GROMACS .gro file of C-alpha atoms in nm:
model
  473
    1UNK     CA    1   7.007  -2.433  -7.509
    2UNK     CA    2   7.140  -2.041  -7.578
    3UNK     CA    3   6.996  -2.132  -7.994
    4UNK     CA    4   6.664  -2.254  -7.835
    5UNK     CA    5   6.569  -1.965  -7.614
    6UNK     CA    6   6.687  -1.748  -7.875
    7UNK     CA    7   6.430  -1.894  -8.138
    8UNK     CA    8   6.173  -1.863  -7.809
    9UNK     CA    9   6.226  -1.520  -7.729
   10UNK     CA   10   6.178  -1.459  -8.154
   11UNK     CA   11   5.879  -1.647  -8.180
   12UNK     CA   12   5.699  -1.485  -7.891
   13UNK     CA   13   5.792  -1.150  -8.018
   14UNK     CA   14   5.661  -1.218  -8.336
   15UNK     CA   15   5.336  -1.335  -8.158
   16UNK     CA   16   5.320  -1.039  -7.909
   17UNK     CA   17   5.456  -0.763  -8.103
   18UNK     CA   18   5.124  -0.642  -8.280
   19UNK     CA   19   4.924  -0.749  -7.948
   20UNK     CA   20   5.194  -0.502  -7.780
   21UNK     CA   21   5.146  -0.203  -8.042
   22UNK     CA   22   4.771  -0.273  -8.071
   23UNK     CA   23   4.752  -0.187  -7.689
   24UNK     CA   24   4.986   0.134  -7.750
   25UNK     CA   25   4.775   0.278  -8.013
   26UNK     CA   26   4.469   0.191  -7.760
   27UNK     CA   27   4.611   0.373  -7.514
   28UNK     CA   28   4.686   0.696  -7.761
   29UNK     CA   29   4.351   0.694  -7.864
   30UNK     CA   30   4.196   0.658  -7.509
   31UNK     CA   31   4.435   0.923  -7.364
   32UNK     CA   32   4.388   1.230  -7.576
   33UNK     CA   33   4.197   1.489  -7.567
   34UNK     CA   34   3.920   1.378  -7.817
   35UNK     CA   35   3.855   1.073  -7.547
   36UNK     CA   36   3.812   1.316  -7.282
   37UNK     CA   37   3.577   1.527  -7.461
   38UNK     CA   38   3.355   1.251  -7.566
   39UNK     CA   39   3.348   1.194  -7.183
   40UNK     CA   40   3.238   1.514  -7.088
   41UNK     CA   41   2.979   1.501  -7.344
   42UNK     CA   42   2.886   1.187  -7.203
   43UNK     CA   43   2.816   1.276  -6.880
   44UNK     CA   44   2.607   1.607  -6.967
   45UNK     CA   45   2.426   1.375  -7.172
   46UNK     CA   46   2.356   1.166  -6.838
   47UNK     CA   47   2.278   1.489  -6.681
   48UNK     CA   48   1.952   1.614  -6.911
   49UNK     CA   49   1.819   1.222  -6.872
   50UNK     CA   50   1.862   1.234  -6.510
   51UNK     CA   51   1.667   1.519  -6.467
   52UNK     CA   52   1.425   1.408  -6.728
   53UNK     CA   53   1.343   1.112  -6.487
   54UNK     CA   54   1.359   1.336  -6.201
   55UNK     CA   55   1.068   1.565  -6.390
   56UNK     CA   56   0.829   1.270  -6.418
   57UNK     CA   57   0.872   1.127  -6.092
   58UNK     CA   58   0.818   1.477  -5.902
   59UNK     CA   59   0.478   1.528  -6.200
   60UNK     CA   60   0.368   1.175  -6.060
   61UNK     CA   61   0.443   1.240  -5.719
   62UNK     CA   62   0.222   1.607  -5.795
   63UNK     CA   63  -0.072   1.421  -5.933
   64UNK     CA   64  -0.129   1.119  -5.686
   65UNK     CA   65  -0.091   1.424  -5.406
   66UNK     CA   66  -0.375   1.611  -5.565
   67UNK     CA   67  -0.569   1.327  -5.585
   68UNK     CA   68  -0.572   1.239  -5.264
   69UNK     CA   69  -0.641   1.612  -5.193
   70UNK     CA   70  -0.968   1.559  -5.388
   71UNK     CA   71  -1.107   1.288  -5.238
   72UNK     CA   72  -1.021   1.423  -4.893
   73UNK     CA   73  -1.156   1.737  -4.976
   74UNK     CA   74  -0.886   1.906  -4.832
   75UNK     CA   75  -0.709   2.194  -4.955
   76UNK     CA   76  -0.363   2.385  -4.916
   77UNK     CA   77  -0.529   2.637  -4.718
   78UNK     CA   78  -0.723   2.437  -4.487
   79UNK     CA   79  -0.429   2.206  -4.398
   80UNK     CA   80  -0.281   2.496  -4.307
   81UNK     CA   81  -0.532   2.658  -4.115
   82UNK     CA   82  -0.588   2.354  -3.932
   83UNK     CA   83  -0.183   2.284  -3.826
   84UNK     CA   84  -0.235   2.690  -3.673
   85UNK     CA   85  -0.543   2.529  -3.474
   86UNK     CA   86  -0.377   2.251  -3.341
   87UNK     CA   87  -0.056   2.515  -3.239
   88UNK     CA   88  -0.344   2.715  -3.095
   89UNK     CA   89  -0.479   2.478  -2.846
   90UNK     CA   90  -0.175   2.257  -2.767
   91UNK     CA   91  -0.141   2.289  -2.345
   92UNK     CA   92   0.118   2.466  -2.132
   93UNK     CA   93   0.247   2.116  -2.126
   94UNK     CA   94   0.314   2.048  -2.447
   95UNK     CA   95   0.412   2.413  -2.555
   96UNK     CA   96   0.738   2.384  -2.349
   97UNK     CA   97   0.785   2.034  -2.462
   98UNK     CA   98   0.824   2.192  -2.807
   99UNK     CA   99   1.017   2.499  -2.706
  100UNK     CA  100   1.262   2.249  -2.536
  101UNK     CA  101   1.304   2.020  -2.800
  102UNK     CA  102   1.676   2.023  -2.914
  103UNK     CA  103   1.838   2.049  -3.279
  104UNK     CA  104   2.065   1.769  -3.458
  105UNK     CA  105   2.337   1.979  -3.354
  106UNK     CA  106   2.287   2.012  -3.005
  107UNK     CA  107   2.282   1.640  -2.965
  108UNK     CA  108   2.602   1.584  -3.139
  109UNK     CA  109   2.860   1.420  -2.870
  110UNK     CA  110   3.227   1.416  -2.982
  111UNK     CA  111   3.477   1.141  -2.877
  112UNK     CA  112   3.669   1.412  -2.661
  113UNK     CA  113   3.335   1.471  -2.449
  114UNK     CA  114   3.314   1.855  -2.532
  115UNK     CA  115   2.951   1.887  -2.633
  116UNK     CA  116   2.765   2.208  -2.506
  117UNK     CA  117   2.413   2.170  -2.559
  118UNK     CA  118   2.249   2.532  -2.607
  119UNK     CA  119   1.990   2.424  -2.374
  120UNK     CA  120   1.997   2.545  -2.030
  121UNK     CA  121   2.130   2.312  -1.782
  122UNK     CA  122   2.066   2.301  -1.428
  123UNK     CA  123   2.269   2.570  -1.208
  124UNK     CA  124   2.495   2.432  -0.993
  125UNK     CA  125   2.437   2.618  -0.693
  126UNK     CA  126   2.058   2.479  -0.648
  127UNK     CA  127   1.952   2.265  -0.366
  128UNK     CA  128   1.773   1.911  -0.429
  129UNK     CA  129   1.469   2.033  -0.253
  130UNK     CA  130   1.437   2.341  -0.524
  131UNK     CA  131   1.518   2.066  -0.811
  132UNK     CA  132   1.232   1.884  -0.684
  133UNK     CA  133   1.017   2.166  -0.670
  134UNK     CA  134   1.108   2.309  -0.979
  135UNK     CA  135   1.107   1.961  -1.180
  136UNK     CA  136   0.909   1.913  -1.530
  137UNK     CA  137   0.862   1.676  -1.741
  138UNK     CA  138   1.082   1.860  -2.014
  139UNK     CA  139   1.369   1.836  -1.797
  140UNK     CA  140   1.476   1.479  -1.950
  141UNK     CA  141   1.390   1.543  -2.274
  142UNK     CA  142   1.724   1.632  -2.425
  143UNK     CA  143   1.864   1.320  -2.264
  144UNK     CA  144   1.612   1.103  -2.392
  145UNK     CA  145   1.639   1.245  -2.778
  146UNK     CA  146   1.982   1.248  -2.733
  147UNK     CA  147   1.953   0.857  -2.653
  148UNK     CA  148   1.701   0.783  -2.961
  149UNK     CA  149   1.926   1.001  -3.192
  150UNK     CA  150   2.227   0.754  -3.138
  151UNK     CA  151   2.043   0.435  -3.136
  152UNK     CA  152   1.855   0.545  -3.447
  153UNK     CA  153   2.098   0.758  -3.662
  154UNK     CA  154   2.444   0.812  -3.494
  155UNK     CA  155   2.756   1.012  -3.651
  156UNK     CA  156   2.949   0.697  -3.703
  157UNK     CA  157   2.727   0.418  -3.823
  158UNK     CA  158   2.596   0.640  -4.131
  159UNK     CA  159   2.939   0.699  -4.273
  160UNK     CA  160   3.001   0.385  -4.399
  161UNK     CA  161   2.687   0.313  -4.543
  162UNK     CA  162   2.620   0.428  -4.902
  163UNK     CA  163   2.543   0.799  -4.958
  164UNK     CA  164   2.168   0.915  -4.972
  165UNK     CA  165   2.063   1.028  -5.339
  166UNK     CA  166   1.829   1.321  -5.354
  167UNK     CA  167   1.718   1.181  -5.728
  168UNK     CA  168   1.688   0.860  -5.896
  169UNK     CA  169   1.996   0.792  -6.102
  170UNK     CA  170   1.840   0.537  -6.347
  171UNK     CA  171   2.053   0.304  -6.139
  172UNK     CA  172   1.920  -0.015  -5.863
  173UNK     CA  173   2.012   0.150  -5.581
  174UNK     CA  174   1.773   0.430  -5.508
  175UNK     CA  175   1.609   0.624  -5.237
  176UNK     CA  176   1.247   0.550  -5.437
  177UNK     CA  177   1.076   0.242  -5.376
  178UNK     CA  178   1.038   0.131  -5.721
  179UNK     CA  179   0.714   0.157  -5.852
  180UNK     CA  180   0.529   0.219  -6.189
  181UNK     CA  181   0.577   0.569  -6.354
  182UNK     CA  182   0.569   0.616  -6.685
  183UNK     CA  183   0.591   0.358  -6.981
  184UNK     CA  184   0.838   0.670  -7.110
  185UNK     CA  185   1.059   0.597  -6.782
  186UNK     CA  186   1.026   0.239  -6.771
  187UNK     CA  187   1.150   0.233  -7.129
  188UNK     CA  188   1.434   0.449  -7.042
  189UNK     CA  189   1.531   0.214  -6.765
  190UNK     CA  190   1.560  -0.082  -6.944
  191UNK     CA  191   1.763   0.106  -7.219
  192UNK     CA  192   2.006   0.156  -6.967
  193UNK     CA  193   2.030  -0.127  -6.841
  194UNK     CA  194   2.096  -0.281  -7.128
  195UNK     CA  195   2.394  -0.008  -7.217
  196UNK     CA  196   2.540  -0.066  -6.875
  197UNK     CA  197   2.520  -0.434  -6.895
  198UNK     CA  198   2.544  -0.523  -7.256
  199UNK     CA  199   2.801  -0.255  -7.379
  200UNK     CA  200   2.978  -0.012  -7.094
  201UNK     CA  201   3.014  -0.357  -6.883
  202UNK     CA  202   3.196  -0.532  -7.106
  203UNK     CA  203   3.401  -0.293  -7.291
  204UNK     CA  204   3.556  -0.218  -6.955
  205UNK     CA  205   3.640  -0.476  -6.817
  206UNK     CA  206   3.852  -0.525  -7.158
  207UNK     CA  207   3.983  -0.203  -7.120
  208UNK     CA  208   4.067  -0.282  -6.761
  209UNK     CA  209   4.236  -0.591  -6.835
  210UNK     CA  210   4.476  -0.436  -7.128
  211UNK     CA  211   4.491  -0.137  -6.880
  212UNK     CA  212   4.715  -0.360  -6.594
  213UNK     CA  213   4.934  -0.545  -6.874
  214UNK     CA  214   5.020  -0.228  -7.043
  215UNK     CA  215   5.088  -0.051  -6.656
  216UNK     CA  216   5.278  -0.390  -6.569
  217UNK     CA  217   5.470  -0.337  -6.898
  218UNK     CA  218   5.595   0.005  -6.906
  219UNK     CA  219   5.692   0.005  -6.505
  220UNK     CA  220   5.919  -0.336  -6.586
  221UNK     CA  221   6.088  -0.133  -6.890
  222UNK     CA  222   6.121   0.156  -6.626
  223UNK     CA  223   6.271  -0.014  -6.408
  224UNK     CA  224   6.538  -0.125  -6.628
  225UNK     CA  225   6.706   0.213  -6.604
  226UNK     CA  226   6.953   0.363  -6.369
  227UNK     CA  227   6.845   0.573  -6.067
  228UNK     CA  228   6.848   0.944  -6.094
  229UNK     CA  229   6.673   1.200  -6.184
  230UNK     CA  230   6.605   1.066  -6.537
  231UNK     CA  231   6.442   0.770  -6.415
  232UNK     CA  232   6.186   0.952  -6.211
  233UNK     CA  233   6.125   1.157  -6.484
  234UNK     CA  234   6.045   0.897  -6.712
  235UNK     CA  235   5.816   0.713  -6.462
  236UNK     CA  236   5.617   1.082  -6.396
  237UNK     CA  237   5.532   1.025  -6.711
  238UNK     CA  238   5.448   0.693  -6.783
  239UNK     CA  239   5.277   0.647  -6.460
  240UNK     CA  240   5.006   0.942  -6.589
  241UNK     CA  241   4.969   0.803  -6.944
  242UNK     CA  242   4.899   0.445  -6.789
  243UNK     CA  243   4.647   0.587  -6.489
  244UNK     CA  244   4.473   0.803  -6.693
  245UNK     CA  245   4.440   0.507  -6.941
  246UNK     CA  246   4.314   0.296  -6.642
  247UNK     CA  247   4.078   0.490  -6.541
  248UNK     CA  248   3.908   0.499  -6.894
  249UNK     CA  249   3.765   0.161  -6.744
  250UNK     CA  250   3.546   0.394  -6.528
  251UNK     CA  251   3.440   0.630  -6.815
  252UNK     CA  252   3.622   0.869  -6.546
  253UNK     CA  253   3.542   1.272  -6.537
  254UNK     CA  254   3.816   1.397  -6.338
  255UNK     CA  255   3.829   1.815  -6.228
  256UNK     CA  256   4.181   1.915  -6.064
  257UNK     CA  257   4.122   2.260  -5.939
  258UNK     CA  258   4.440   2.521  -5.770
  259UNK     CA  259   4.734   2.298  -5.953
  260UNK     CA  260   4.952   2.571  -5.907
  261UNK     CA  261   4.983   2.376  -5.571
  262UNK     CA  262   5.025   2.014  -5.703
  263UNK     CA  263   5.267   1.854  -5.470
  264UNK     CA  264   5.611   1.786  -5.560
  265UNK     CA  265   5.746   1.617  -5.232
  266UNK     CA  266   5.704   1.574  -4.875
  267UNK     CA  267   5.364   1.432  -4.724
  268UNK     CA  268   5.054   1.455  -4.958
  269UNK     CA  269   4.733   1.386  -4.740
  270UNK     CA  270   4.385   1.366  -4.860
  271UNK     CA  271   4.023   1.179  -4.742
  272UNK     CA  272   3.988   0.858  -4.866
  273UNK     CA  273   3.638   0.688  -5.020
  274UNK     CA  274   3.755   0.418  -5.195
  275UNK     CA  275   4.100   0.232  -5.337
  276UNK     CA  276   3.983   0.440  -5.663
  277UNK     CA  277   4.171   0.773  -5.499
  278UNK     CA  278   4.497   0.643  -5.575
  279UNK     CA  279   4.384   0.626  -5.947
  280UNK     CA  280   4.203   0.963  -5.983
  281UNK     CA  281   4.548   1.148  -5.815
  282UNK     CA  282   4.772   0.953  -6.058
  283UNK     CA  283   4.573   1.048  -6.324
  284UNK     CA  284   4.759   1.400  -6.279
  285UNK     CA  285   5.094   1.349  -6.063
  286UNK     CA  286   5.287   1.090  -5.988
  287UNK     CA  287   5.329   0.971  -5.616
  288UNK     CA  288   5.518   0.712  -5.389
  289UNK     CA  289   5.260   0.486  -5.188
  290UNK     CA  290   5.277   0.321  -4.867
  291UNK     CA  291   5.044   0.076  -4.749
  292UNK     CA  292   5.021  -0.323  -4.660
  293UNK     CA  293   5.075  -0.551  -4.934
  294UNK     CA  294   4.803  -0.692  -5.101
  295UNK     CA  295   4.729  -1.036  -5.285
  296UNK     CA  296   4.499  -1.037  -5.609
  297UNK     CA  297   4.418  -0.735  -5.849
  298UNK     CA  298   4.584  -0.502  -5.612
  299UNK     CA  299   4.880  -0.734  -5.546
  300UNK     CA  300   4.925  -0.682  -5.903
  301UNK     CA  301   4.952  -0.298  -5.936
  302UNK     CA  302   5.207  -0.295  -5.637
  303UNK     CA  303   5.441  -0.510  -5.804
  304UNK     CA  304   5.382  -0.352  -6.110
  305UNK     CA  305   5.455   0.008  -5.942
  306UNK     CA  306   5.768  -0.130  -5.717
  307UNK     CA  307   5.947  -0.213  -6.015
  308UNK     CA  308   6.010   0.174  -6.148
  309UNK     CA  309   5.974   0.371  -5.819
  310UNK     CA  310   6.059   0.349  -5.450
  311UNK     CA  311   5.730   0.259  -5.269
  312UNK     CA  312   5.682   0.159  -4.927
  313UNK     CA  313   5.512  -0.162  -4.864
  314UNK     CA  314   5.452  -0.358  -4.507
  315UNK     CA  315   5.387  -0.708  -4.462
  316UNK     CA  316   5.054  -0.755  -4.200
  317UNK     CA  317   5.325  -0.802  -3.890
  318UNK     CA  318   5.486  -0.454  -3.960
  319UNK     CA  319   5.181  -0.251  -4.022
  320UNK     CA  320   5.136  -0.204  -3.617
  321UNK     CA  321   5.494  -0.113  -3.590
  322UNK     CA  322   5.467   0.245  -3.559
  323UNK     CA  323   5.822   0.283  -3.490
  324UNK     CA  324   5.923   0.110  -3.822
  325UNK     CA  325   5.660   0.269  -4.021
  326UNK     CA  326   5.744   0.625  -3.857
  327UNK     CA  327   6.123   0.535  -3.935
  328UNK     CA  328   6.071   0.437  -4.337
  329UNK     CA  329   5.826   0.716  -4.367
  330UNK     CA  330   6.101   0.968  -4.247
  331UNK     CA  331   6.371   0.817  -4.473
  332UNK     CA  332   6.154   0.863  -4.784
  333UNK     CA  333   6.080   1.236  -4.698
  334UNK     CA  334   6.418   1.339  -4.620
  335UNK     CA  335   6.533   1.243  -4.965
  336UNK     CA  336   6.463   1.502  -5.203
  337UNK     CA  337   6.498   1.250  -5.523
  338UNK     CA  338   6.184   1.084  -5.437
  339UNK     CA  339   5.828   1.119  -5.492
  340UNK     CA  340   5.559   1.263  -5.281
  341UNK     CA  341   5.437   1.034  -5.030
  342UNK     CA  342   5.057   1.014  -5.057
  343UNK     CA  343   4.896   0.913  -4.718
  344UNK     CA  344   4.542   0.899  -4.638
  345UNK     CA  345   4.515   0.933  -4.244
  346UNK     CA  346   4.152   0.805  -4.236
  347UNK     CA  347   4.295   0.461  -4.233
  348UNK     CA  348   3.948   0.350  -4.429
  349UNK     CA  349   3.709   0.441  -4.665
  350UNK     CA  350   3.395   0.671  -4.533
  351UNK     CA  351   3.114   0.747  -4.783
  352UNK     CA  352   3.231   1.058  -4.944
  353UNK     CA  353   3.021   1.269  -4.680
  354UNK     CA  354   3.260   1.319  -4.435
  355UNK     CA  355   3.631   1.313  -4.299
  356UNK     CA  356   3.663   1.133  -3.980
  357UNK     CA  357   3.984   1.101  -3.733
  358UNK     CA  358   4.335   1.138  -3.891
  359UNK     CA  359   4.598   0.913  -3.768
  360UNK     CA  360   4.876   1.136  -3.642
  361UNK     CA  361   5.142   0.897  -3.716
  362UNK     CA  362   5.195   1.088  -4.089
  363UNK     CA  363   5.183   1.456  -3.846
  364UNK     CA  364   5.445   1.342  -3.677
  365UNK     CA  365   5.743   1.319  -3.940
  366UNK     CA  366   5.777   1.721  -3.962
  367UNK     CA  367   5.746   1.742  -4.320
  368UNK     CA  368   5.553   2.006  -4.539
  369UNK     CA  369   5.190   1.848  -4.588
  370UNK     CA  370   4.982   1.897  -4.919
  371UNK     CA  371   4.618   1.897  -4.811
  372UNK     CA  372   4.416   1.704  -5.092
  373UNK     CA  373   4.036   1.702  -5.150
  374UNK     CA  374   3.861   1.446  -5.323
  375UNK     CA  375   3.460   1.490  -5.387
  376UNK     CA  376   3.250   1.239  -5.596
  377UNK     CA  377   2.908   1.311  -5.779
  378UNK     CA  378   2.699   1.036  -5.631
  379UNK     CA  379   2.471   1.112  -5.917
  380UNK     CA  380   2.674   0.885  -6.195
  381UNK     CA  381   2.806   0.608  -5.920
  382UNK     CA  382   2.822   0.516  -5.545
  383UNK     CA  383   3.221   0.544  -5.485
  384UNK     CA  384   3.217   0.366  -5.158
  385UNK     CA  385   3.397   0.087  -5.102
  386UNK     CA  386   3.227  -0.123  -4.817
  387UNK     CA  387   3.500  -0.348  -4.747
  388UNK     CA  388   3.300  -0.508  -4.475
  389UNK     CA  389   3.067  -0.600  -4.744
  390UNK     CA  390   3.181  -0.634  -5.090
  391UNK     CA  391   3.536  -0.784  -5.187
  392UNK     CA  392   3.760  -0.610  -5.437
  393UNK     CA  393   3.625  -0.778  -5.722
  394UNK     CA  394   3.252  -0.713  -5.672
  395UNK     CA  395   3.321  -0.318  -5.575
  396UNK     CA  396   3.513  -0.326  -5.930
  397UNK     CA  397   3.171  -0.541  -6.098
  398UNK     CA  398   2.957  -0.227  -5.913
  399UNK     CA  399   3.166   0.058  -6.034
  400UNK     CA  400   3.194  -0.073  -6.364
  401UNK     CA  401   2.871  -0.143  -6.427
  402UNK     CA  402   2.771   0.221  -6.323
  403UNK     CA  403   2.722   0.539  -6.502
  404UNK     CA  404   3.063   0.696  -6.485
  405UNK     CA  405   3.338   0.820  -6.242
  406UNK     CA  406   3.288   1.190  -6.151
  407UNK     CA  407   3.478   1.397  -5.920
  408UNK     CA  408   3.679   1.708  -5.840
  409UNK     CA  409   3.985   1.739  -5.686
  410UNK     CA  410   4.131   2.006  -5.517
  411UNK     CA  411   4.505   2.100  -5.436
  412UNK     CA  412   4.552   2.315  -5.122
  413UNK     CA  413   4.832   2.525  -5.019
  414UNK     CA  414   5.108   2.310  -4.825
  415UNK     CA  415   5.097   2.358  -4.466
  416UNK     CA  416   5.338   2.343  -4.231
  417UNK     CA  417   5.336   2.224  -3.825
  418UNK     CA  418   5.332   2.521  -3.623
  419UNK     CA  419   5.587   2.556  -3.282
  420UNK     CA  420   5.446   2.398  -2.956
  421UNK     CA  421   5.151   2.297  -3.228
  422UNK     CA  422   5.100   1.881  -3.125
  423UNK     CA  423   5.059   1.634  -3.397
  424UNK     CA  424   4.705   1.555  -3.292
  425UNK     CA  425   4.661   1.954  -3.327
  426UNK     CA  426   4.816   1.954  -3.677
  427UNK     CA  427   4.616   1.636  -3.814
  428UNK     CA  428   4.316   1.832  -3.734
  429UNK     CA  429   4.364   2.122  -3.867
  430UNK     CA  430   4.481   1.967  -4.170
  431UNK     CA  431   4.189   1.726  -4.180
  432UNK     CA  432   3.912   2.080  -4.107
  433UNK     CA  433   4.077   2.255  -4.457
  434UNK     CA  434   4.033   1.931  -4.644
  435UNK     CA  435   3.646   1.902  -4.538
  436UNK     CA  436   3.556   2.281  -4.572
  437UNK     CA  437   3.710   2.234  -4.919
  438UNK     CA  438   3.520   1.937  -5.020
  439UNK     CA  439   3.196   2.052  -4.873
  440UNK     CA  440   3.223   1.736  -4.587
  441UNK     CA  441   3.114   1.709  -4.248
  442UNK     CA  442   3.419   1.721  -4.029
  443UNK     CA  443   3.387   1.428  -3.781
  444UNK     CA  444   3.651   1.354  -3.447
  445UNK     CA  445   3.556   1.044  -3.454
  446UNK     CA  446   3.789   0.755  -3.578
  447UNK     CA  447   3.717   0.564  -3.871
  448UNK     CA  448   3.838   0.231  -3.704
  449UNK     CA  449   3.487   0.226  -3.492
  450UNK     CA  450   3.381   0.085  -3.840
  451UNK     CA  451   3.537  -0.237  -3.734
  452UNK     CA  452   3.525  -0.230  -3.384
  453UNK     CA  453   3.325  -0.122  -3.079
  454UNK     CA  454   3.424   0.245  -2.867
  455UNK     CA  455   3.714   0.308  -2.638
  456UNK     CA  456   3.624   0.239  -2.309
  457UNK     CA  457   3.771   0.620  -2.226
  458UNK     CA  458   3.507   0.757  -2.462
  459UNK     CA  459   3.230   0.616  -2.307
  460UNK     CA  460   3.343   0.744  -1.916
  461UNK     CA  461   3.403   1.084  -2.067
  462UNK     CA  462   3.020   1.074  -2.203
  463UNK     CA  463   2.911   0.931  -1.850
  464UNK     CA  464   3.146   1.268  -1.730
  465UNK     CA  465   2.961   1.538  -1.923
  466UNK     CA  466   2.605   1.401  -1.875
  467UNK     CA  467   2.723   1.359  -1.438
  468UNK     CA  468   2.849   1.715  -1.489
  469UNK     CA  469   2.490   1.843  -1.627
  470UNK     CA  470   2.262   1.687  -1.321
  471UNK     CA  471   2.506   1.744  -1.066
  472UNK     CA  472   2.350   1.940  -0.770
  473UNK     CA  473   2.510   2.021  -0.460
   0.00000   0.00000   0.00000
């Protein structure tokens, strides 16, 4: 039996050694500076094509507008005069309604009920008779407007749909209804379709397949090393190398800012748009990960990483056990020999426009927190993963058939919890810093509203807020 096993190993080695060497050579080529410069040049070329397409669309729209004006016999000056005449002829009641309109910022209702519209509220010392005598229709317009805004476009629902594009990027998803603009633009789209689905997609699938094999093989080899500083140093180099190779499957162009603040220990927190966030951050630094065990493609990655470094994976039944999660998290961050642990406190993916409520768990440990802001360029791909609509395979298919993954990553200065500062306040302070740096909207709503209804206490707080504004003596 021993001789047969030895012969089998030798045969497998002879068969797979050339394949492994070929992958290694491909990794060296795909992760070298030349490859990164090539991807940057590719992205710059795409920008010029997008500008050309946008110019053609704007030119076509301008011609249509001029044609309409010629048909109606209305010039720009006449339109402006007509608008002024309409405004001058407004009745006093219409003028009051116009002046009482509230801006969108005035209509925002926060989950803690601390909204404060800028319109004047009813004084509390007014009598009921005075209220009856002075009432005008515009008194209720802000409530009607707020209700309509909440129904049509509330702050939560729009954070879980694709980010709206300002201009067409020659992909299927666009903010403009498809129509024939010009032969040149149509030919450009057809060529782009052919390149994306018949050149980029097959090559990216191949690179992704090889990258996962390479990651699995390298982490398995690192796993044979003894625990200690040497194993950590080797894993850091290997993981960065492997994830940079994996990023080639999406033609990733990642720009890292403020590297002097790069996390080396403690907790690293970042806003969350896509599972690809993990790959993006690993292209420049190594992290320990925390989360639920998965099957399928993600499960392969998890098991590969677990062989080479200490990560925290939970079974589905353990995820909601806060004490168990907090205990294992604290044990990890208290060990100086372990990698910084990467956490996405939002708990779900948001569509690259906002940062929603951070869960307080990772801010109760008492360790130093390294904030990281990630912002994707929506002109090249829609990086947001709507997990309630698309599976992981569907999402990867859409990403690999897009143009490229372009993003910026900012490492922010480490933050510590202040004396007598609650974990919630600390989480909100970190969230505000990330939102400001990434140019994202800072929201107080819980991202879990993506899958559940609003809590009963939130509804009661909103009712109390409205009742205070209507209260009379």
